[in-house]
PDB file of C-alpha atoms in Angstrom:
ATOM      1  CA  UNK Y  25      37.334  36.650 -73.973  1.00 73.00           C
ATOM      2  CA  UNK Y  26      37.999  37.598 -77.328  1.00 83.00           C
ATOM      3  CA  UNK Y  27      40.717  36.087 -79.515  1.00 89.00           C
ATOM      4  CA  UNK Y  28      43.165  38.824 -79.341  1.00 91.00           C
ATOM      5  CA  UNK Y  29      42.349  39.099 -75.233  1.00 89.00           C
ATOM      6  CA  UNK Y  30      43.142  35.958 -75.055  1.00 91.00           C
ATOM      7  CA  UNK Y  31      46.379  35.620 -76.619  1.00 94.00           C
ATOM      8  CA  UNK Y  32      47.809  39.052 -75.641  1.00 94.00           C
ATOM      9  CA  UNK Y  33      47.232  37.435 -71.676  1.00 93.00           C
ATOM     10  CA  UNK Y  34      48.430  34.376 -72.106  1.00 95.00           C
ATOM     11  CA  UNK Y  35      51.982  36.134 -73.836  1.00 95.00           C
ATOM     12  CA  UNK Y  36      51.807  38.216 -70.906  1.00 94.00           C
ATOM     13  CA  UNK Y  37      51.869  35.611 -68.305  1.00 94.00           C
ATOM     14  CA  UNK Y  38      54.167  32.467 -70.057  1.00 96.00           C
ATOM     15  CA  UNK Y  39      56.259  33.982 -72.802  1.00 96.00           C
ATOM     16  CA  UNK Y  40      59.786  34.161 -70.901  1.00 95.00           C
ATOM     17  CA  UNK Y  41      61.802  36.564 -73.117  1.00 94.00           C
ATOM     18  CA  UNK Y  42      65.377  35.634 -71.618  1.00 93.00           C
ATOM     19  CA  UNK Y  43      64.100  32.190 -72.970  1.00 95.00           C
ATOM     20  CA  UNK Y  44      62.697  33.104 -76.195  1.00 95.00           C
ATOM     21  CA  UNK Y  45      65.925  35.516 -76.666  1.00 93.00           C
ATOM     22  CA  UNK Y  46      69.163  34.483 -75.363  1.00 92.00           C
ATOM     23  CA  UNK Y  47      70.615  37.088 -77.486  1.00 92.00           C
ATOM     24  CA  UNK Y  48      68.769  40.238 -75.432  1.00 90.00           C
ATOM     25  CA  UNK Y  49      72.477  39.418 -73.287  1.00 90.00           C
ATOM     26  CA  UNK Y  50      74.349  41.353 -75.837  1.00 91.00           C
ATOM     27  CA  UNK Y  51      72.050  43.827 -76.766  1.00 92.00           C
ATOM     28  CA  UNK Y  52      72.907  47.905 -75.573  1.00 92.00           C
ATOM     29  CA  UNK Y  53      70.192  48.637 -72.990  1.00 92.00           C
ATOM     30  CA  UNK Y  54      69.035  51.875 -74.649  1.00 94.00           C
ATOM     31  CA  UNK Y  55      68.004  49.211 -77.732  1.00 93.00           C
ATOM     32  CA  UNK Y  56      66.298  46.664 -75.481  1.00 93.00           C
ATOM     33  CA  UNK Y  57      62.974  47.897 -75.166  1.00 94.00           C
ATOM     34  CA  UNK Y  58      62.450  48.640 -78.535  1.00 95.00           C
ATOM     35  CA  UNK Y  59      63.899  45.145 -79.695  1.00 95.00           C
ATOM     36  CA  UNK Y  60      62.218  43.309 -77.025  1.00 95.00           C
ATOM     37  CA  UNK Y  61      58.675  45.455 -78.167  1.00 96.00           C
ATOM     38  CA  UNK Y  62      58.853  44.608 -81.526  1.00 95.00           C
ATOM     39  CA  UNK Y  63      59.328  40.981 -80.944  1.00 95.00           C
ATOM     40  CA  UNK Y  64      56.554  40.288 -78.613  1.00 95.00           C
ATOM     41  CA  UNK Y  65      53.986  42.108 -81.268  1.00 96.00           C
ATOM     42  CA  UNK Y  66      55.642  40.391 -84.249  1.00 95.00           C
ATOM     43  CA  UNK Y  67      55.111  36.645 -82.325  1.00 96.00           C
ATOM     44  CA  UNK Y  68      51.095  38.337 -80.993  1.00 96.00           C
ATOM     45  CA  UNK Y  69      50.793  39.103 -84.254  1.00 95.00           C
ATOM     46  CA  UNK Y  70      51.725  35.666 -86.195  1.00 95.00           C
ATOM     47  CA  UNK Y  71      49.912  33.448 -83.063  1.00 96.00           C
ATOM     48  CA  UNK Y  72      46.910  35.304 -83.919  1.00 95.00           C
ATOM     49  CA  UNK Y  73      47.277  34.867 -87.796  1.00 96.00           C
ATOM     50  CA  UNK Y  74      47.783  30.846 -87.088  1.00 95.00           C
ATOM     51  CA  UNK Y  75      44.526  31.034 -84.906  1.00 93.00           C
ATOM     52  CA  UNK Y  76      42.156  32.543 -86.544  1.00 93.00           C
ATOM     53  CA  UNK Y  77      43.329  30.838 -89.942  1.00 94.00           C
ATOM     54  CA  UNK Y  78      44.073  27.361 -88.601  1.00 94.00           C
ATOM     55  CA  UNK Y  79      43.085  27.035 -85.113  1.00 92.00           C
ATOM     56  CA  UNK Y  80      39.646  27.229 -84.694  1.00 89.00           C
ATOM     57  CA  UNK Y  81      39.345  23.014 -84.574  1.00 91.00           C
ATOM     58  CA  UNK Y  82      41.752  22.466 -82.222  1.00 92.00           C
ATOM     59  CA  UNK Y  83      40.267  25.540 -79.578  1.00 89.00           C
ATOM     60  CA  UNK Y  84      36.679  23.946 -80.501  1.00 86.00           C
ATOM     61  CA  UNK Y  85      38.304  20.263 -79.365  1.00 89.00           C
ATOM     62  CA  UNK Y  86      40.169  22.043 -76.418  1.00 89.00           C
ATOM     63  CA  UNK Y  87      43.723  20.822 -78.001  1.00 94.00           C
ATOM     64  CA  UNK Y  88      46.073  22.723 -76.853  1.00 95.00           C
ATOM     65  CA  UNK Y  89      48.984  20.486 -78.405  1.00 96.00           C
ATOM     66  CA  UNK Y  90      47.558  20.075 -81.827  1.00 96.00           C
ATOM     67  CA  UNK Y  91      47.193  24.262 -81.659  1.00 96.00           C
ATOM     68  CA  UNK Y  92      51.078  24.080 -80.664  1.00 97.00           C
ATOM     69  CA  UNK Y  93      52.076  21.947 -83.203  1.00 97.00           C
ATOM     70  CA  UNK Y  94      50.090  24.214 -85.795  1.00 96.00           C
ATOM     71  CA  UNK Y  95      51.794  26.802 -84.640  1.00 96.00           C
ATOM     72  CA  UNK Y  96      54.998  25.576 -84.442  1.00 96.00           C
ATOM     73  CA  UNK Y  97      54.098  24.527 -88.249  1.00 95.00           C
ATOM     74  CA  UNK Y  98      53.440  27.807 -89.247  1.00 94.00           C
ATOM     75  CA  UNK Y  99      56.710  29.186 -88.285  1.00 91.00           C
ATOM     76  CA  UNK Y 100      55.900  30.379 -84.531  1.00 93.00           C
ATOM     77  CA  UNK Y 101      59.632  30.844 -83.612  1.00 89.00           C
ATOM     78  CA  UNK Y 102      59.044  30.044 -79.923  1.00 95.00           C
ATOM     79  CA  UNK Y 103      60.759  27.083 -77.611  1.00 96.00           C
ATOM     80  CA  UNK Y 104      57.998  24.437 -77.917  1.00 96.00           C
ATOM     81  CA  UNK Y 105      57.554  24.178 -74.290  1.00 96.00           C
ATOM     82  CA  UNK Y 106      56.870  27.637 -73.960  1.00 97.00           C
ATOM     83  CA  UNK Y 107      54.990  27.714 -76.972  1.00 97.00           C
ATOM     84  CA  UNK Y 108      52.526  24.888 -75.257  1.00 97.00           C
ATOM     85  CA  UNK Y 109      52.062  26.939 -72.352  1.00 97.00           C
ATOM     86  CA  UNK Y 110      50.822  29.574 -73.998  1.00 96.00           C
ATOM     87  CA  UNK Y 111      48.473  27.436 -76.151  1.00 96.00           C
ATOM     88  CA  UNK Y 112      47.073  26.046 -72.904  1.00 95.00           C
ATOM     89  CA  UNK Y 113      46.341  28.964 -70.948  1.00 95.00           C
ATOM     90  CA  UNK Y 114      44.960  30.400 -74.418  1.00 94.00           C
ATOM     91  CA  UNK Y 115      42.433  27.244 -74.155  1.00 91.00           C
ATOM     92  CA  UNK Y 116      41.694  28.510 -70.883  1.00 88.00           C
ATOM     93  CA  UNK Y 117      40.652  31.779 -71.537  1.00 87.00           C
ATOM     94  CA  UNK Y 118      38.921  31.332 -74.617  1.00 84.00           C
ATOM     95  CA  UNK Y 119      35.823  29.602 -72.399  1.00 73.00           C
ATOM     96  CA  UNK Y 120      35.836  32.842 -70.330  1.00 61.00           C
ATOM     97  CA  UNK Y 121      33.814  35.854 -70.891  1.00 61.00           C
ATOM     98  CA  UNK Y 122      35.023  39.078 -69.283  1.00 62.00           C
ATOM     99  CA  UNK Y 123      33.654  42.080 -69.924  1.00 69.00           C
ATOM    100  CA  UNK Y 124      35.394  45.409 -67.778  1.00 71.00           C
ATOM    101  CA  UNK Y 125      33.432  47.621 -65.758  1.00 80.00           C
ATOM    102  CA  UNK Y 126      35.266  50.422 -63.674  1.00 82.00           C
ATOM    103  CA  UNK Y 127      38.508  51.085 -61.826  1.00 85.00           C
ATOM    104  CA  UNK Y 128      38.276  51.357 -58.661  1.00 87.00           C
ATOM    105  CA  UNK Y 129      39.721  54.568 -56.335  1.00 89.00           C
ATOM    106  CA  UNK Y 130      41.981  52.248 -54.883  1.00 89.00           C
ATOM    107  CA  UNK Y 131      43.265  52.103 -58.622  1.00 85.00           C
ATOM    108  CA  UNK Y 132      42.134  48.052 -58.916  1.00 84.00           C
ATOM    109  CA  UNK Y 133      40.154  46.928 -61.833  1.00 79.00           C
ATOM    110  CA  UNK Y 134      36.499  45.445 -61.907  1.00 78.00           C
ATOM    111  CA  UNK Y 135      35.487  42.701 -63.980  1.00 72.00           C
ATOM    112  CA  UNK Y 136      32.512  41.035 -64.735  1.00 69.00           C
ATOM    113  CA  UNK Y 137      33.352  37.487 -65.105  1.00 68.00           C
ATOM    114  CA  UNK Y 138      31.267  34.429 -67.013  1.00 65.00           C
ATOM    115  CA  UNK Y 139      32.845  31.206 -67.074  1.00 57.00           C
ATOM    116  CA  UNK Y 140      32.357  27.422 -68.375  1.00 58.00           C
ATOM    117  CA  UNK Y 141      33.506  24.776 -66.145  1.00 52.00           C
ATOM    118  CA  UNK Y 142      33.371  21.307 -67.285  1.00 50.00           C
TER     119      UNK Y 142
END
């Protein structure tokens, strides 16, 4: 998966926003999705930045800490927990190559799938 797959899926799956925001609590709702929006591109945007600039040792040596900690470094403003979870299912998906093929009628999505397993 490329870079950018990769990181967009992993936000996707571990970045818990009532976590990452507390503050979405006293937020109107008609601002929320826009607030919440521009956050989660701003923090895809900078993990991206710190990857390709920084992190190309640590997802070479499959460290997903020292990636956190570079991260973190570079001003990632994430709870470090979370921000470890991400790295790590980032290292995940960097060893897999998907490529997309159709969508099915039943509206599911086909993949073709390569993967290294160590």
């Amino acid at each position: 998966m490329s870079i950018d797959a990769c990181i967009a899926h992993a936000i996707h799956s571990d970045l818990d926003i009532l976590e990452a925001l507390p503050e979405v609590h006293d937020i109107p709702v008609e601002d929320l999705e826009p607030y919440i929006e521009r956050y989660v591109v701003g923090v895809q945007s900078t993990l991206r930045e710190v990857i390709v600039d920084r992190g190309e040792p640590y997802i070479r040596s499959k460290d997903a800490a020292g990636l956190c900690a570079t991260c973190l470094d570079a001003g990632v403003s994430l709870p470090p927990s979370m921000l470890l979870k991400i790295c790590q299912t980032i290292m995940q998906l960097v060893t897999i190559d998907a490529r997309f093929i159709l969508d099915t009628e039943e509206g599911a999505s086909l993949y073709y799938v390569k993967m290294a397993v160590s």
